[in-house]
Amino acid sequence: LEKQSKLSKDKIIEFYNLFIIENPNGFISREKMINSIKLEYLEKGYKGNGEKSADLQFKLLDRNNDGKITFSEFITWIGQYD
């Protein structure tokens, strides 16, 4: 994961600890992603409800198209922006 994400081992562990608290089943479902993005849209006053944005982001992160975002998929994506 260090190589894929370009993050340090310590940073990956930090993200994992947060990820598993929020997602004890070990993955993010499409439904959870949509609900999270919708909430962000409401909180920040963005136009629309965020469902299209959430669906697009979910498709980008779900690299193996199994309908869920694993920690590995998540951390690889985070590493691009951290």
mmCIF file of N, CA and C in Angstrom:
data_model
loop_
_atom_site.group_PDB
_atom_site.id
_atom_site.type_symbol
_atom_site.label_atom_id
_atom_site.label_comp_id
_atom_site.label_asym_id
_atom_site.label_seq_id
_atom_site.Cartn_x
_atom_site.Cartn_y
_atom_site.Cartn_z
ATOM 1 N N LEU A 1 0.809 -1.208 0.000
ATOM 2 C CA LEU A 1 0.000 0.000 0.000
ATOM 3 C C LEU A 1 0.848 1.266 0.000
ATOM 4 N N GLU A 2 2.020 1.187 0.605
ATOM 5 C CA GLU A 2 2.885 2.366 0.617
ATOM 6 C C GLU A 2 3.254 2.777 -0.801
ATOM 7 N N LYS A 3 3.572 1.797 -1.615
ATOM 8 C CA LYS A 3 3.961 2.082 -2.994
ATOM 9 C C LYS A 3 2.777 2.598 -3.808
ATOM 10 N N GLN A 4 1.619 1.955 -3.656
ATOM 11 C CA GLN A 4 0.422 2.353 -4.415
ATOM 12 C C GLN A 4 -0.068 3.739 -4.021
ATOM 13 N N SER A 5 -0.040 4.032 -2.734
ATOM 14 C CA SER A 5 -0.610 5.287 -2.247
ATOM 15 C C SER A 5 0.412 6.416 -2.149
ATOM 16 N N LYS A 6 1.691 6.050 -2.128
ATOM 17 C CA LYS A 6 2.768 7.031 -1.941
ATOM 18 C C LYS A 6 2.690 7.701 -0.571
ATOM 19 N N LEU A 7 2.095 6.980 0.386
ATOM 20 C CA LEU A 7 1.997 7.474 1.759
ATOM 21 C C LEU A 7 2.918 6.644 2.651
ATOM 22 N N SER A 8 3.312 7.221 3.773
ATOM 23 C CA SER A 8 4.145 6.495 4.721
ATOM 24 C C SER A 8 3.314 5.435 5.441
ATOM 25 N N LYS A 9 4.006 4.466 5.999
ATOM 26 C CA LYS A 9 3.333 3.402 6.753
ATOM 27 C C LYS A 9 2.522 3.998 7.903
ATOM 28 N N ASP A 10 3.096 4.968 8.601
ATOM 29 C CA ASP A 10 2.395 5.603 9.727
ATOM 30 C C ASP A 10 1.115 6.306 9.270
ATOM 31 N N LYS A 11 1.181 6.983 8.139
ATOM 32 C CA LYS A 11 0.009 7.689 7.612
ATOM 33 C C LYS A 11 -1.070 6.682 7.195
ATOM 34 N N ILE A 12 -0.669 5.582 6.601
ATOM 35 C CA ILE A 12 -1.617 4.538 6.193
ATOM 36 C C ILE A 12 -2.306 3.958 7.420
ATOM 37 N N ILE A 13 -1.558 3.709 8.464
ATOM 38 C CA ILE A 13 -2.137 3.182 9.704
ATOM 39 C C ILE A 13 -3.117 4.187 10.298
ATOM 40 N N GLU A 14 -2.753 5.450 10.282
ATOM 41 C CA GLU A 14 -3.636 6.505 10.790
ATOM 42 C C GLU A 14 -4.958 6.519 10.009
ATOM 43 N N PHE A 15 -4.863 6.493 8.689
ATOM 44 C CA PHE A 15 -6.068 6.466 7.859
ATOM 45 C C PHE A 15 -6.874 5.185 8.084
ATOM 46 N N TYR A 16 -6.175 4.059 8.253
ATOM 47 C CA TYR A 16 -6.882 2.789 8.467
ATOM 48 C C TYR A 16 -7.692 2.847 9.765
ATOM 49 N N ASN A 17 -7.094 3.360 10.811
ATOM 50 C CA ASN A 17 -7.798 3.441 12.096
ATOM 51 C C ASN A 17 -9.077 4.279 11.982
ATOM 52 N N LEU A 18 -9.022 5.363 11.238
ATOM 53 C CA LEU A 18 -10.217 6.181 11.013
ATOM 54 C C LEU A 18 -11.220 5.455 10.110
ATOM 55 N N PHE A 19 -10.702 4.817 9.073
ATOM 56 C CA PHE A 19 -11.549 4.105 8.110
ATOM 57 C C PHE A 19 -12.342 3.002 8.792
ATOM 58 N N ILE A 20 -11.696 2.217 9.623
ATOM 59 C CA ILE A 20 -12.346 1.055 10.238
ATOM 60 C C ILE A 20 -13.352 1.479 11.314
ATOM 61 N N ILE A 21 -13.124 2.618 11.944
ATOM 62 C CA ILE A 21 -14.117 3.149 12.896
ATOM 63 C C ILE A 21 -15.397 3.510 12.149
ATOM 64 N N GLU A 22 -15.243 4.186 11.027
ATOM 65 C CA GLU A 22 -16.396 4.606 10.227
ATOM 66 C C GLU A 22 -17.015 3.455 9.425
ATOM 67 N N ASN A 23 -16.206 2.442 9.140
ATOM 68 C CA ASN A 23 -16.640 1.332 8.285
ATOM 69 C C ASN A 23 -16.208 0.002 8.886
ATOM 70 N N PRO A 24 -16.820 -0.401 9.990
ATOM 71 C CA PRO A 24 -16.380 -1.619 10.680
ATOM 72 C C PRO A 24 -16.504 -2.890 9.833
ATOM 73 N N ASN A 25 -17.304 -2.844 8.781
ATOM 74 C CA ASN A 25 -17.414 -4.006 7.893
ATOM 75 C C ASN A 25 -16.249 -4.068 6.904
ATOM 76 N N GLY A 26 -15.400 -3.038 6.888
ATOM 77 C CA GLY A 26 -14.206 -3.048 6.057
ATOM 78 C C GLY A 26 -14.361 -2.438 4.673
ATOM 79 N N PHE A 27 -15.523 -1.872 4.384
ATOM 80 C CA PHE A 27 -15.709 -1.241 3.083
ATOM 81 C C PHE A 27 -16.747 -0.130 3.163
ATOM 82 N N ILE A 28 -16.754 0.708 2.133
ATOM 83 C CA ILE A 28 -17.745 1.773 1.995
ATOM 84 C C ILE A 28 -18.726 1.328 0.919
ATOM 85 N N SER A 29 -19.989 1.303 1.261
ATOM 86 C CA SER A 29 -21.011 0.930 0.282
ATOM 87 C C SER A 29 -21.376 2.147 -0.570
ATOM 88 N N ARG A 30 -21.984 1.885 -1.719
ATOM 89 C CA ARG A 30 -22.447 2.970 -2.590
ATOM 90 C C ARG A 30 -23.454 3.836 -1.827
ATOM 91 N N GLU A 31 -24.343 3.199 -1.096
ATOM 92 C CA GLU A 31 -25.362 3.924 -0.330
ATOM 93 C C GLU A 31 -24.728 4.874 0.683
ATOM 94 N N LYS A 32 -23.708 4.383 1.388
ATOM 95 C CA LYS A 32 -23.042 5.223 2.380
ATOM 96 C C LYS A 32 -22.333 6.397 1.707
ATOM 97 N N MET A 33 -21.713 6.141 0.570
ATOM 98 C CA MET A 33 -21.033 7.201 -0.160
ATOM 99 C C MET A 33 -22.039 8.271 -0.592
ATOM 100 N N ILE A 34 -23.158 7.849 -1.133
ATOM 101 C CA ILE A 34 -24.186 8.793 -1.572
ATOM 102 C C ILE A 34 -24.698 9.611 -0.394
ATOM 103 N N ASN A 35 -24.995 8.962 0.712
ATOM 104 C CA ASN A 35 -25.492 9.676 1.891
ATOM 105 C C ASN A 35 -24.473 10.682 2.417
ATOM 106 N N SER A 36 -23.199 10.310 2.405
ATOM 107 C CA SER A 36 -22.143 11.216 2.883
ATOM 108 C C SER A 36 -22.015 12.441 1.992
ATOM 109 N N ILE A 37 -22.054 12.223 0.682
ATOM 110 C CA ILE A 37 -21.934 13.339 -0.258
ATOM 111 C C ILE A 37 -23.164 14.240 -0.180
ATOM 112 N N LYS A 38 -24.351 13.637 -0.061
ATOM 113 C CA LYS A 38 -25.579 14.438 0.082
ATOM 114 C C LYS A 38 -25.493 15.331 1.314
ATOM 115 N N LEU A 39 -25.009 14.775 2.415
ATOM 116 C CA LEU A 39 -24.858 15.547 3.639
ATOM 117 C C LEU A 39 -23.874 16.701 3.429
ATOM 118 N N GLU A 40 -22.775 16.424 2.754
ATOM 119 C CA GLU A 40 -21.793 17.474 2.481
ATOM 120 C C GLU A 40 -22.428 18.585 1.631
ATOM 121 N N TYR A 41 -23.206 18.220 0.634
ATOM 122 C CA TYR A 41 -23.889 19.210 -0.200
ATOM 123 C C TYR A 41 -24.809 20.092 0.643
ATOM 124 N N LEU A 42 -25.549 19.465 1.541
ATOM 125 C CA LEU A 42 -26.445 20.235 2.416
ATOM 126 C C LEU A 42 -25.668 21.179 3.328
ATOM 127 N N GLU A 43 -24.623 20.649 3.959
ATOM 128 C CA GLU A 43 -23.843 21.435 4.907
ATOM 129 C C GLU A 43 -23.155 22.625 4.248
ATOM 130 N N LYS A 44 -22.692 22.440 3.013
ATOM 131 C CA LYS A 44 -21.937 23.496 2.334
ATOM 132 C C LYS A 44 -22.793 24.350 1.410
ATOM 133 N N GLY A 45 -24.079 23.994 1.298
ATOM 134 C CA GLY A 45 -24.989 24.793 0.488
ATOM 135 C C GLY A 45 -24.779 24.665 -1.010
ATOM 136 N N TYR A 46 -24.210 23.543 -1.455
ATOM 137 C CA TYR A 46 -24.012 23.324 -2.886
ATOM 138 C C TYR A 46 -25.352 23.111 -3.571
ATOM 139 N N LYS A 47 -25.420 23.428 -4.857
ATOM 140 C CA LYS A 47 -26.629 23.190 -5.640
ATOM 141 C C LYS A 47 -26.777 21.698 -5.904
ATOM 142 N N GLY A 48 -28.013 21.231 -6.000
ATOM 143 C CA GLY A 48 -28.269 19.818 -6.253
ATOM 144 C C GLY A 48 -28.217 19.029 -4.960
ATOM 145 N N ASN A 49 -28.343 17.716 -5.096
ATOM 146 C CA ASN A 49 -28.331 16.897 -3.883
ATOM 147 C C ASN A 49 -27.071 16.042 -3.753
ATOM 148 N N GLY A 50 -26.194 16.061 -4.746
ATOM 149 C CA GLY A 50 -24.925 15.357 -4.646
ATOM 150 C C GLY A 50 -24.929 13.924 -5.127
ATOM 151 N N GLU A 51 -26.093 13.408 -5.509
ATOM 152 C CA GLU A 51 -26.153 11.988 -5.891
ATOM 153 C C GLU A 51 -25.321 11.702 -7.140
ATOM 154 N N LYS A 52 -25.373 12.576 -8.129
ATOM 155 C CA LYS A 52 -24.583 12.355 -9.348
ATOM 156 C C LYS A 52 -23.092 12.402 -9.041
ATOM 157 N N SER A 53 -22.704 13.366 -8.227
ATOM 158 C CA SER A 53 -21.304 13.487 -7.838
ATOM 159 C C SER A 53 -20.848 12.253 -7.064
ATOM 160 N N ALA A 54 -21.681 11.801 -6.140
ATOM 161 C CA ALA A 54 -21.350 10.620 -5.343
ATOM 162 C C ALA A 54 -21.227 9.385 -6.218
ATOM 163 N N ASP A 55 -22.136 9.246 -7.167
ATOM 164 C CA ASP A 55 -22.097 8.085 -8.053
ATOM 165 C C ASP A 55 -20.814 8.085 -8.885
ATOM 166 N N LEU A 56 -20.429 9.241 -9.398
ATOM 167 C CA LEU A 56 -19.196 9.347 -10.172
ATOM 168 C C LEU A 56 -17.974 9.030 -9.314
ATOM 169 N N GLN A 57 -17.923 9.610 -8.122
ATOM 170 C CA GLN A 57 -16.792 9.345 -7.224
ATOM 171 C C GLN A 57 -16.727 7.875 -6.842
ATOM 172 N N PHE A 58 -17.887 7.286 -6.600
ATOM 173 C CA PHE A 58 -17.914 5.874 -6.237
ATOM 174 C C PHE A 58 -17.344 5.023 -7.367
ATOM 175 N N LYS A 59 -17.739 5.313 -8.590
ATOM 176 C CA LYS A 59 -17.246 4.548 -9.741
ATOM 177 C C LYS A 59 -15.737 4.699 -9.902
ATOM 178 N N LEU A 60 -15.218 5.890 -9.625
ATOM 179 C CA LEU A 60 -13.780 6.117 -9.721
ATOM 180 C C LEU A 60 -13.001 5.344 -8.658
ATOM 181 N N LEU A 61 -13.526 5.290 -7.467
ATOM 182 C CA LEU A 61 -12.836 4.618 -6.373
ATOM 183 C C LEU A 61 -12.983 3.101 -6.407
ATOM 184 N N ASP A 62 -14.118 2.610 -6.860
ATOM 185 C CA ASP A 62 -14.378 1.167 -6.899
ATOM 186 C C ASP A 62 -13.681 0.562 -8.116
ATOM 187 N N ARG A 63 -12.374 0.418 -8.015
ATOM 188 C CA ARG A 63 -11.546 0.013 -9.152
ATOM 189 C C ARG A 63 -11.857 -1.375 -9.689
ATOM 190 N N ASN A 64 -12.290 -2.290 -8.838
ATOM 191 C CA ASN A 64 -12.581 -3.646 -9.315
ATOM 192 C C ASN A 64 -14.072 -3.858 -9.587
ATOM 193 N N ASN A 65 -14.844 -2.789 -9.467
ATOM 194 C CA ASN A 65 -16.281 -2.813 -9.783
ATOM 195 C C ASN A 65 -17.064 -3.887 -9.026
ATOM 196 N N ASP A 66 -16.742 -4.056 -7.750
ATOM 197 C CA ASP A 66 -17.470 -5.061 -6.957
ATOM 198 C C ASP A 66 -18.588 -4.451 -6.120
ATOM 199 N N GLY A 67 -18.823 -3.147 -6.293
ATOM 200 C CA GLY A 67 -19.914 -2.491 -5.592
ATOM 201 C C GLY A 67 -19.576 -2.000 -4.202
ATOM 202 N N LYS A 68 -18.291 -1.987 -3.853
ATOM 203 C CA LYS A 68 -17.868 -1.478 -2.553
ATOM 204 C C LYS A 68 -16.459 -0.925 -2.666
ATOM 205 N N ILE A 69 -16.138 -0.015 -1.785
ATOM 206 C CA ILE A 69 -14.808 0.589 -1.758
ATOM 207 C C ILE A 69 -14.053 0.013 -0.567
ATOM 208 N N THR A 70 -13.005 -0.718 -0.851
ATOM 209 C CA THR A 70 -12.177 -1.302 0.202
ATOM 210 C C THR A 70 -11.173 -0.264 0.709
ATOM 211 N N PHE A 71 -10.518 -0.583 1.806
ATOM 212 C CA PHE A 71 -9.505 0.325 2.318
ATOM 213 C C PHE A 71 -8.396 0.518 1.297
ATOM 214 N N SER A 72 -7.999 -0.526 0.627
ATOM 215 C CA SER A 72 -6.939 -0.439 -0.377
ATOM 216 C C SER A 72 -7.318 0.539 -1.492
ATOM 217 N N GLU A 73 -8.542 0.450 -1.976
ATOM 218 C CA GLU A 73 -9.007 1.375 -3.014
ATOM 219 C C GLU A 73 -9.055 2.798 -2.470
ATOM 220 N N PHE A 74 -9.528 2.935 -1.254
ATOM 221 C CA PHE A 74 -9.654 4.241 -0.610
ATOM 222 C C PHE A 74 -8.291 4.894 -0.410
ATOM 223 N N ILE A 75 -7.330 4.158 0.137
ATOM 224 C CA ILE A 75 -6.030 4.748 0.457
ATOM 225 C C ILE A 75 -5.242 5.076 -0.796
ATOM 226 N N THR A 76 -5.429 4.294 -1.845
ATOM 227 C CA THR A 76 -4.767 4.598 -3.122
ATOM 228 C C THR A 76 -5.273 5.933 -3.661
ATOM 229 N N TRP A 77 -6.579 6.162 -3.534
ATOM 230 C CA TRP A 77 -7.177 7.421 -3.972
ATOM 231 C C TRP A 77 -6.705 8.582 -3.092
ATOM 232 N N ILE A 78 -6.710 8.397 -1.775
ATOM 233 C CA ILE A 78 -6.274 9.442 -0.841
ATOM 234 C C ILE A 78 -4.829 9.851 -1.136
ATOM 235 N N GLY A 79 -3.998 8.878 -1.436
ATOM 236 C CA GLY A 79 -2.595 9.150 -1.706
ATOM 237 C C GLY A 79 -2.361 10.097 -2.862
ATOM 238 N N GLN A 80 -3.319 10.188 -3.771
ATOM 239 C CA GLN A 80 -3.196 11.106 -4.904
ATOM 240 C C GLN A 80 -3.345 12.561 -4.475
ATOM 241 N N TYR A 81 -4.004 12.789 -3.334
ATOM 242 C CA TYR A 81 -4.334 14.157 -2.909
ATOM 243 C C TYR A 81 -3.655 14.598 -1.631
ATOM 244 N N ASP A 82 -3.013 13.674 -0.959
ATOM 245 C CA ASP A 82 -2.397 14.033 0.320
ATOM 246 C C ASP A 82 -1.012 14.618 0.112
#
